[in-house]
Short mmCIF file of C-alpha atoms in Angstrom, two decimals:
data_model
loop_
_atom_site.label_atom_id
_atom_site.label_comp_id
_atom_site.label_asym_id
_atom_site.label_seq_id
_atom_site.Cartn_x
_atom_site.Cartn_y
_atom_site.Cartn_z
CA MET Y 5 -44.33 -7.82 -18.75
CA SER Y 6 -45.67 -10.72 -20.63
CA ASP Y 7 -47.93 -11.01 -23.74
CA ILE Y 8 -49.82 -14.07 -25.72
CA SER Y 9 -49.63 -14.10 -29.48
CA LYS Y 10 -49.21 -16.02 -32.87
CA VAL Y 11 -46.06 -15.95 -34.43
CA SER Y 12 -44.06 -17.85 -36.88
CA ILE Y 13 -40.78 -18.79 -36.43
CA GLN Y 14 -37.92 -20.09 -39.08
CA LEU Y 15 -34.97 -21.54 -38.17
CA SER Y 16 -32.23 -22.63 -40.52
CA VAL Y 17 -31.11 -26.36 -38.47
CA TRP Y 18 -33.82 -27.82 -36.50
CA ARG Y 19 -32.92 -29.18 -33.48
CA MET Y 20 -34.96 -31.37 -30.71
CA HIS Y 21 -34.11 -31.02 -27.43
CA ASP Y 22 -30.93 -29.58 -27.82
CA MET Y 23 -29.88 -27.75 -24.83
CA GLU Y 24 -26.70 -27.32 -25.62
CA ASP Y 25 -27.37 -24.83 -28.31
CA ARG Y 26 -29.77 -23.10 -25.89
CA CYS Y 27 -31.80 -21.38 -28.50
CA ILE Y 28 -35.34 -23.29 -28.66
CA HIS Y 29 -36.29 -26.33 -26.96
CA VAL Y 30 -39.31 -28.56 -27.84
CA ALA Y 31 -41.12 -31.36 -26.35
CA CYS Y 32 -43.89 -33.44 -27.97
CA CYS Y 33 -47.45 -33.24 -26.09
CA GLY Y 34 -49.48 -34.87 -27.87
CA GLY Y 35 -50.83 -35.35 -31.55
CA ASP Y 36 -48.60 -33.22 -33.97
CA ALA Y 37 -48.18 -30.15 -31.47
CA MET Y 38 -44.97 -29.36 -28.94
CA LEU Y 39 -44.21 -27.48 -26.29
CA ALA Y 40 -41.72 -25.42 -26.91
CA GLU Y 41 -39.45 -22.99 -24.83
CA LEU Y 42 -37.68 -19.91 -26.69
CA ALA Y 43 -34.51 -18.50 -25.16
CA ASP Y 44 -31.88 -15.46 -26.32
CA GLU Y 45 -29.15 -16.89 -28.09
CA VAL Y 46 -26.97 -14.83 -26.30
CA SER Y 47 -28.08 -14.67 -22.63
CA GLY Y 48 -29.20 -17.87 -22.66
CA ASP Y 49 -32.25 -16.22 -20.94
CA TRP Y 50 -35.45 -18.03 -20.94
CA VAL Y 51 -37.85 -15.28 -23.25
CA GLY Y 52 -40.81 -17.21 -24.08
CA ALA Y 53 -42.50 -20.53 -24.27
CA GLY Y 54 -45.81 -21.63 -26.04
CA ILE Y 55 -47.06 -24.67 -27.92
CA ILE Y 56 -45.84 -25.64 -31.61
CA ASP Y 57 -48.49 -26.84 -33.64
CA PHE Y 58 -47.19 -26.32 -37.17
CA ALA Y 59 -43.51 -27.72 -37.21
CA GLN Y 60 -42.33 -27.58 -40.96
CA ARG Y 61 -39.57 -30.14 -40.96
CA ARG Y 62 -37.37 -30.44 -44.45
CA ALA Y 63 -36.77 -34.38 -45.78
CA SER Y 64 -33.24 -34.97 -46.33
CA ASN Y 65 -33.87 -38.30 -48.06
CA VAL Y 66 -36.32 -37.43 -50.80
CA HIS Y 67 -34.64 -37.93 -54.52
CA SER Y 68 -36.10 -36.81 -57.72
CA GLN Y 69 -37.86 -39.63 -59.55
CA PRO Y 70 -37.09 -40.02 -63.49
CA LEU Y 71 -40.20 -39.75 -65.74
CA GLU Y 72 -40.78 -40.99 -68.91
CA LEU Y 73 -42.29 -38.35 -71.25
CA ASN Y 74 -40.54 -35.23 -70.94
CA LYS Y 75 -41.82 -31.82 -72.24
CA TRP Y 76 -40.82 -31.58 -75.41
CA ALA Y 77 -43.16 -34.92 -75.98
CA ARG Y 78 -46.37 -33.02 -74.51
CA ALA Y 79 -45.38 -29.87 -76.67
CA ARG Y 80 -45.53 -32.13 -79.60
CA LEU Y 81 -48.94 -33.01 -78.48
CA LYS Y 82 -50.13 -29.78 -77.55
CA SER Y 83 -48.41 -28.00 -80.53
CA GLN Y 84 -47.37 -25.27 -78.89
CA THR Y 85 -44.00 -23.74 -76.61
CA PRO Y 86 -44.74 -23.04 -73.32
CA ARG Y 87 -43.50 -19.86 -71.71
CA CYS Y 88 -44.17 -17.75 -68.24
CA VAL Y 89 -45.24 -14.58 -68.80
CA TRP Y 90 -44.52 -13.13 -65.46
CA LEU Y 91 -46.09 -9.72 -64.83
CA THR Y 92 -44.81 -7.42 -62.08
CA GLY Y 93 -45.41 -3.94 -60.82
CA LEU Y 94 -47.43 -2.09 -58.45
CA SER Y 95 -50.59 -2.91 -56.81
CA GLY Y 96 -53.29 -1.56 -58.61
CA ALA Y 97 -51.41 -1.53 -61.89
CA GLY Y 98 -53.71 -3.37 -64.17
CA LYS Y 99 -51.57 -6.76 -64.00
CA SER Y 100 -54.51 -8.96 -62.68
CA THR Y 101 -56.67 -6.97 -66.12
CA ILE Y 102 -54.55 -7.72 -68.34
CA ALA Y 103 -53.57 -11.15 -67.66
CA SER Y 104 -57.15 -12.13 -67.89
CA SER Y 105 -57.49 -10.24 -71.27
CA LEU Y 106 -54.35 -12.33 -72.36
CA GLU Y 107 -55.82 -15.48 -71.40
CA GLN Y 108 -58.80 -14.52 -73.08
CA ARG Y 109 -56.78 -13.46 -76.26
CA LEU Y 110 -55.09 -17.03 -76.39
CA HIS Y 111 -57.98 -19.32 -75.18
CA ALA Y 112 -59.88 -17.99 -78.27
CA GLU Y 113 -56.52 -19.39 -80.24
CA SER Y 114 -56.92 -22.61 -78.96
CA ARG Y 115 -54.19 -22.03 -76.81
CA HIS Y 116 -54.04 -23.75 -73.67
CA THR Y 117 -53.45 -21.28 -70.85
CA TYR Y 118 -53.22 -20.76 -66.99
CA VAL Y 119 -53.61 -17.71 -64.76
CA LEU Y 120 -51.34 -17.91 -61.55
CA ASP Y 121 -52.94 -14.86 -59.86
CA GLY Y 122 -51.11 -13.53 -56.78
CA ASP Y 123 -54.20 -12.79 -54.17
CA ASN Y 124 -55.22 -16.20 -55.64
CA VAL Y 125 -52.41 -18.15 -54.68
CA ARG Y 126 -52.42 -16.41 -51.37
CA HIS Y 127 -55.82 -17.73 -50.50
CA GLY Y 128 -55.14 -21.21 -51.13
CA LEU Y 129 -50.98 -22.16 -51.46
CA ASN Y 130 -49.82 -19.31 -49.83
CA ARG Y 131 -52.32 -18.74 -47.40
CA ASP Y 132 -49.80 -19.53 -44.23
CA LEU Y 133 -47.57 -16.54 -45.56
CA GLY Y 134 -47.37 -12.65 -44.50
CA PHE Y 135 -46.24 -9.28 -45.67
CA THR Y 136 -42.54 -9.68 -44.25
CA GLU Y 137 -39.54 -10.15 -46.82
CA VAL Y 138 -38.76 -13.68 -46.22
CA ASP Y 139 -42.92 -13.94 -46.35
CA ARG Y 140 -42.64 -12.60 -49.70
CA LEU Y 141 -39.71 -14.30 -50.75
CA GLU Y 142 -40.91 -17.51 -50.11
CA ASN Y 143 -44.66 -16.66 -51.68
CA ILE Y 144 -42.29 -15.90 -54.85
CA ARG Y 145 -40.56 -19.02 -54.58
CA ARG Y 146 -43.74 -21.23 -54.81
CA ALA Y 147 -45.42 -19.14 -57.21
CA GLY Y 148 -42.24 -19.65 -59.81
CA LYS Y 149 -41.95 -23.93 -59.08
CA VAL Y 150 -45.51 -23.85 -59.95
CA ALA Y 151 -45.18 -21.92 -62.87
CA ARG Y 152 -42.39 -23.89 -64.17
CA LEU Y 153 -44.76 -27.39 -63.17
CA MET Y 154 -47.06 -25.93 -65.65
CA ALA Y 155 -44.76 -24.70 -68.19
CA ASP Y 156 -43.42 -28.82 -68.29
CA ALA Y 157 -46.99 -29.31 -68.70
CA GLU Y 158 -46.35 -27.21 -72.08
CA LEU Y 159 -49.13 -24.81 -70.78
CA ILE Y 160 -48.42 -21.26 -70.83
CA VAL Y 161 -48.35 -19.73 -67.94
CA ILE Y 162 -49.90 -16.09 -67.10
CA SER Y 163 -48.17 -15.18 -63.70
CA SER Y 164 -49.42 -12.16 -62.15
CA PHE Y 165 -47.85 -11.10 -59.11
CA ILE Y 166 -46.51 -7.65 -57.37
CA SER Y 167 -42.51 -9.51 -56.91
CA PRO Y 168 -41.20 -6.29 -55.62
CA PHE Y 169 -37.77 -7.54 -55.26
CA ALA Y 170 -35.02 -8.12 -58.39
CA SER Y 171 -33.11 -10.82 -56.48
CA GLU Y 172 -36.70 -13.01 -56.34
CA ARG Y 173 -37.71 -12.26 -60.27
CA GLN Y 174 -34.42 -13.79 -61.61
CA MET Y 175 -34.57 -16.90 -59.12
CA VAL Y 176 -37.90 -17.44 -61.16
CA CYS Y 177 -36.11 -17.11 -64.16
CA ASN Y 178 -33.41 -19.07 -63.42
CA LEU Y 179 -36.23 -22.20 -62.93
CA PHE Y 180 -36.49 -21.66 -67.03
CA LYS Y 181 -34.55 -22.01 -69.99
CA ASP Y 182 -33.91 -19.57 -71.91
CA GLY Y 183 -36.75 -18.36 -73.81
CA GLU Y 184 -39.04 -19.39 -71.55
CA PHE Y 185 -39.23 -16.60 -69.31
CA ILE Y 186 -40.83 -13.68 -70.49
CA GLU Y 187 -40.47 -10.54 -67.75
CA VAL Y 188 -43.22 -7.92 -68.55
CA PHE Y 189 -42.65 -4.45 -66.45
CA VAL Y 190 -46.41 -3.68 -66.05
CA ASP Y 191 -45.46 0.59 -64.72
CA THR Y 192 -48.08 2.75 -63.57
CA PRO Y 193 -47.29 5.27 -61.60
CA LEU Y 194 -47.81 5.19 -57.99
CA GLU Y 195 -50.27 8.02 -58.12
CA GLU Y 196 -52.21 6.55 -60.44
CA CYS Y 197 -51.93 3.28 -58.77
CA GLU Y 198 -53.24 5.23 -55.15
CA CYS Y 199 -56.18 6.81 -57.63
CA ARG Y 200 -57.59 3.06 -58.71
CA ASP Y 201 -57.23 1.66 -55.51
CA VAL Y 202 -60.08 -0.41 -55.55
CA LYS Y 203 -59.98 -2.78 -52.85
CA GLY Y 204 -58.73 0.00 -50.47
CA PRO Y 205 -55.00 -0.56 -49.35
CA TYR Y 206 -52.99 2.43 -49.88
CA ALA Y 207 -55.76 4.29 -47.93
CA LYS Y 208 -55.07 1.88 -44.91
CA ALA Y 209 -50.95 1.73 -45.66
CA ARG Y 210 -51.25 5.78 -45.88
CA SER Y 211 -52.72 5.35 -42.34
CA GLY Y 212 -50.43 3.14 -41.12
CA ALA Y 213 -53.36 0.46 -40.45
CA LEU Y 214 -51.29 -1.97 -43.19
CA LYS Y 215 -48.02 -2.27 -42.75
CA ASN Y 216 -45.20 -3.61 -45.10
CA PHE Y 217 -47.02 -2.25 -48.18
CA THR Y 218 -44.89 -1.98 -51.67
CA GLY Y 219 -44.69 1.23 -52.64
CA ILE Y 220 -45.73 2.66 -49.59
CA ASP Y 221 -43.20 1.27 -46.44
CA SER Y 222 -41.93 -0.99 -48.71
CA ALA Y 223 -39.74 -0.88 -51.35
CA TYR Y 224 -40.40 -1.65 -55.17
CA GLU Y 225 -37.54 -2.74 -57.37
CA ALA Y 226 -38.69 -1.93 -61.01
CA PRO Y 227 -36.98 -4.45 -63.34
CA ILE Y 228 -34.08 -2.58 -65.44
CA ALA Y 229 -34.36 -4.79 -68.81
CA PRO Y 230 -37.71 -6.56 -69.02
CA GLU Y 231 -38.88 -8.25 -71.80
CA VAL Y 232 -41.29 -5.81 -72.04
CA HIS Y 233 -42.01 -3.00 -70.85
CA LEU Y 234 -46.07 -1.74 -70.69
CA ARG Y 235 -46.54 1.84 -69.62
CA ALA Y 236 -49.81 0.98 -68.71
CA GLY Y 237 -50.71 4.74 -67.09
CA THR Y 238 -51.27 5.69 -70.45
CA LEU Y 239 -51.66 2.39 -72.23
CA ALA Y 240 -55.35 0.59 -72.90
CA VAL Y 241 -55.62 -2.89 -71.78
CA GLU Y 242 -55.99 -4.07 -75.20
CA GLY Y 243 -52.91 -2.29 -76.37
CA CYS Y 244 -50.89 -4.18 -73.68
CA VAL Y 245 -52.18 -7.51 -74.78
CA ASP Y 246 -51.40 -6.64 -78.34
CA ILE Y 247 -47.84 -6.32 -77.12
CA ILE Y 248 -47.57 -9.44 -75.04
CA HIS Y 249 -48.87 -10.87 -77.48
CA GLU Y 250 -46.45 -10.17 -80.09
CA TRP Y 251 -43.44 -11.74 -78.09
CA LEU Y 252 -45.83 -15.05 -77.45
CA LYS Y 253 -45.87 -15.86 -81.65
#
């Protein structure tokens, strides 16, 4: 039985015309597109063929460029300390609402901020990613790198991502200096999140129409020792903002 579909393939090593390995054989067919034949790495039998129209290759000859101005020079200009406020929790927990309210509070105090919202980032920078564990990890890796760049520009970055895995949150934390990263666990019970279900994903996940949905058929690893633990199921938005605001003073 044969079928046609669109797939994403990630390789640890990319080899052009590597017939010895017999895993994947590609040939240029004009422009950026390439013909590809995919083989079973155990039997060597060809199992598929198609066209690669977006081949991502990692450069090995790129070096960091030192800059004259550092983050502390920019900090003196803005008169604030950079932070990454990382809100994590289930879909529907209230992360985006809290992030928006916190930014409004800080803006009223003339503090320089930016909100990185998970849904918005997936419409742009991460629109090529799905919801497998590999794609979720890459989603957070990219978001963390952007947050780090914004912190280097002396912004207070408010990041709102489900970020379900402890390892990925630690990966982002490791990008920042001590005290710059504030993990905020927006702790809302699953039952409450399902009752809210404003955009309808929980209903779709329960019916089986939406796969790999956090809290239903994909795990959420709750933070063990977050800097801020918001029990958002019983605490109003303003109360949540007050608690985070105290950490930023």
